[in-house]
XYZ file of C-alpha atoms in Angstrom:
238
model
C -32.407 115.417 36.657
C -30.096 117.915 38.951
C -29.160 116.621 42.405
C -26.958 118.247 45.140
C -23.632 116.873 46.580
C -24.025 114.726 49.770
C -23.565 116.255 53.141
C -22.020 114.177 56.252
C -24.582 111.385 57.103
C -26.420 111.595 53.703
C -26.333 109.088 50.626
C -23.268 110.014 48.578
C -24.091 106.884 46.132
C -27.221 108.362 44.990
C -26.000 110.576 41.817
C -23.304 108.055 41.095
C -20.028 109.688 39.997
C -21.539 112.945 38.761
C -22.865 114.266 35.539
C -24.176 111.618 32.836
C -24.873 109.086 35.404
C -28.226 107.262 35.236
C -30.403 107.189 38.102
C -33.830 105.136 38.408
C -36.530 106.785 40.578
C -40.040 105.562 41.156
C -39.834 103.124 38.037
C -38.403 105.812 35.761
C -35.028 106.454 34.209
C -33.364 109.910 34.767
C -29.933 110.958 33.539
C -27.918 113.519 35.731
C -27.411 116.633 34.019
C -25.850 118.765 37.124
C -24.657 118.215 40.713
C -25.061 121.451 42.850
C -22.825 122.295 45.755
C -23.785 120.813 49.150
C -25.245 123.996 50.732
C -27.379 124.901 47.636
C -30.972 125.307 49.216
C -33.800 125.620 46.755
C -36.728 125.918 47.645
C -35.835 124.717 51.090
C -32.878 122.899 52.782
C -34.946 119.506 52.598
C -34.901 119.393 48.615
C -32.169 117.001 47.509
C -33.130 116.229 43.727
C -34.755 118.338 41.002
C -36.582 116.417 38.555
C -38.248 118.075 35.072
C -42.015 118.219 34.984
C -43.588 116.439 32.323
C -47.173 115.242 31.767
C -48.610 112.457 29.368
C -50.052 113.786 26.105
C -53.597 113.250 27.038
C -53.231 114.801 30.450
C -55.303 117.895 30.843
C -51.931 119.189 32.595
C -50.151 119.274 29.332
C -52.493 121.899 27.790
C -51.994 125.655 27.657
C -54.897 126.255 29.890
C -52.492 126.049 32.959
C -50.911 129.083 34.085
C -49.421 128.490 37.478
C -45.765 127.488 37.135
C -42.957 130.173 38.011
C -39.748 129.582 36.165
C -36.690 130.633 37.659
C -33.193 131.390 35.579
C -29.811 132.443 35.868
C -29.471 135.648 34.447
C -26.420 136.110 31.833
C -23.783 138.368 33.443
C -24.475 142.239 32.400
C -28.156 141.512 31.815
C -30.597 143.658 33.977
C -34.015 142.866 35.552
C -35.753 145.121 32.766
C -33.914 143.785 29.942
C -35.289 140.325 31.081
C -38.830 141.619 31.669
C -38.839 142.879 28.119
C -37.717 139.750 26.703
C -40.053 137.606 28.744
C -42.936 139.934 27.744
C -42.047 139.938 24.340
C -42.183 136.112 24.176
C -45.714 135.926 26.015
C -46.978 138.460 22.937
C -45.534 136.170 20.683
C -47.099 133.155 22.339
C -50.596 135.194 22.138
C -50.433 135.687 18.716
C -49.321 131.841 17.731
C -51.936 130.161 20.551
C -55.268 131.469 21.084
C -55.191 129.814 24.563
C -52.655 132.245 25.362
C -54.524 135.372 24.711
C -54.536 138.080 27.825
C -51.899 135.760 29.256
C -48.827 137.976 30.108
C -45.652 137.779 31.787
C -43.197 139.403 33.943
C -39.686 138.897 35.625
C -38.199 139.988 38.759
C -35.269 139.137 40.949
C -35.544 136.101 43.049
C -35.103 137.836 46.584
C -38.002 140.546 45.743
C -40.288 137.566 44.564
C -39.599 135.809 47.887
C -39.405 138.559 50.546
C -42.116 140.967 48.623
C -43.545 143.598 50.765
C -42.300 142.143 54.027
C -38.832 143.430 53.616
C -39.517 146.946 54.600
C -41.546 145.747 57.808
C -38.521 143.520 58.648
C -36.057 146.043 58.222
C -38.100 148.525 60.653
C -38.170 145.487 63.160
C -34.702 144.851 62.998
C -34.105 148.675 63.696
C -36.266 148.775 66.479
C -34.601 145.903 68.092
C -31.035 147.280 67.693
C -32.548 150.555 69.482
C -33.790 148.471 72.478
C -30.457 146.298 72.546
C -28.703 149.355 72.518
C -30.548 151.066 75.382
C -30.478 147.922 77.438
C -26.258 148.003 76.806
C -26.309 151.633 78.103
C -28.493 150.792 81.236
C -25.885 147.988 81.855
C -23.143 149.974 81.859
C -24.625 152.665 83.847
C -25.772 149.840 86.366
C -21.716 148.933 86.319
C -20.271 152.590 86.792
C -22.759 153.165 89.666
C -21.555 149.751 91.252
C -18.089 150.793 90.718
C -18.286 154.011 92.290
C -20.308 152.592 95.216
C -16.908 150.220 95.735
C -14.256 153.119 96.197
C -13.900 152.594 99.814
C -13.500 148.718 99.303
C -10.981 149.481 96.462
C -9.094 152.013 98.761
C -8.764 149.344 101.397
C -7.459 146.633 98.919
C -5.098 149.102 97.673
C -3.841 149.934 101.284
C -3.485 146.260 101.948
C -0.785 145.997 99.091
C -3.052 145.260 95.880
C -1.485 146.648 93.037
C -3.504 148.938 90.456
C -3.151 146.197 87.855
C -4.560 143.398 90.486
C -7.452 145.802 90.818
C -8.066 146.210 87.418
C -7.944 142.697 86.663
C -10.472 141.895 89.532
C -13.115 144.178 88.211
C -12.359 142.829 84.427
C -12.864 139.102 85.483
C -16.102 140.372 87.443
C -17.724 141.826 84.333
C -16.137 139.077 82.281
C -18.316 136.434 84.199
C -21.577 138.657 84.274
C -21.107 138.861 80.375
C -20.785 135.019 80.171
C -23.874 134.664 82.553
C -25.881 137.187 80.279
C -24.597 135.461 77.113
C -25.433 132.024 78.210
C -29.058 133.512 78.916
C -29.438 135.213 75.667
C -28.379 132.339 73.591
C -31.132 130.114 75.377
C -33.835 132.628 75.707
C -33.015 133.131 71.691
C -33.291 129.509 70.659
C -36.572 129.287 72.463
C -38.063 132.569 71.256
C -36.895 131.226 67.503
C -38.612 127.882 68.151
C -41.802 129.900 69.275
C -41.605 131.996 66.437
C -41.481 129.366 63.956
C -44.379 127.535 65.410
C -46.789 130.508 66.001
C -45.736 133.116 63.425
C -47.739 134.584 60.709
C -47.922 132.262 57.611
C -47.258 135.481 55.103
C -43.666 135.687 56.432
C -41.445 134.439 53.584
C -39.103 131.396 54.571
C -40.187 131.913 58.301
C -40.171 128.033 59.176
C -36.225 127.964 57.825
C -34.803 130.191 60.333
C -32.842 128.508 62.900
C -30.080 129.695 65.383
C -26.673 128.454 64.689
C -25.641 127.906 68.308
C -22.464 126.006 67.185
C -21.403 129.276 65.845
C -22.758 131.658 68.537
C -22.165 129.408 71.916
C -18.299 129.392 71.272
C -17.705 132.886 71.251
C -20.042 134.097 74.000
C -20.047 132.414 77.387
C -17.415 129.967 77.417
C -14.994 132.642 75.736
C -16.105 135.271 78.264
C -15.420 132.668 81.159
C -11.872 131.997 79.519
C -11.224 135.664 79.693
C -12.538 136.125 83.041
C -10.263 133.094 84.391
C -7.183 134.404 82.800
C -7.887 137.987 84.244
C -8.097 136.515 87.619
C -4.828 135.036 87.686
């Protein structure tokens, strides 16, 4: 049995002190052969333990007529995918000669990313590029609006300068206004993104790999967006 190290709030006594410990689950005894790091996720983030698959001798699942399991292994450094594919195909041919149940049953090998993502990767890259272009167009439009607004305030800035406002004071005012505008846009964008991610996870297509695992890490995005821009604006206003 292989387990994953405990995170905060999870049971850390389940695996005992580590490798070699004995664990009782569902009336059976297992020996811990490995402990994965806390951030390891397979096949998803909900899995905490990995148990060996075994069947009784008289069970139909213990025969060679079942070919539904995909094996995942870690390649030795320096070994390529074509080499691994040739090895497993050689083993499949050997099993086909030894067991009649394996007649016509082949084997193949590929990297895990390609097996999970499959043909969806090019479509997602195209979608990512399209979203990036739309974002760039939106940024250009916002920049044009700010420039046009600044050109329309030339008389106001001239009056402020005539009343004694220095150039640095005028620049701080314009930058603080832009920072506050950016913080409002960032806050709205984060909230809208969180809602859209939840919507996509609920109503998204089932053939997109690992779609239900997509989450928005607001703890990493939020500190660097709206509050950060607000702090910059407050400092510039002084």
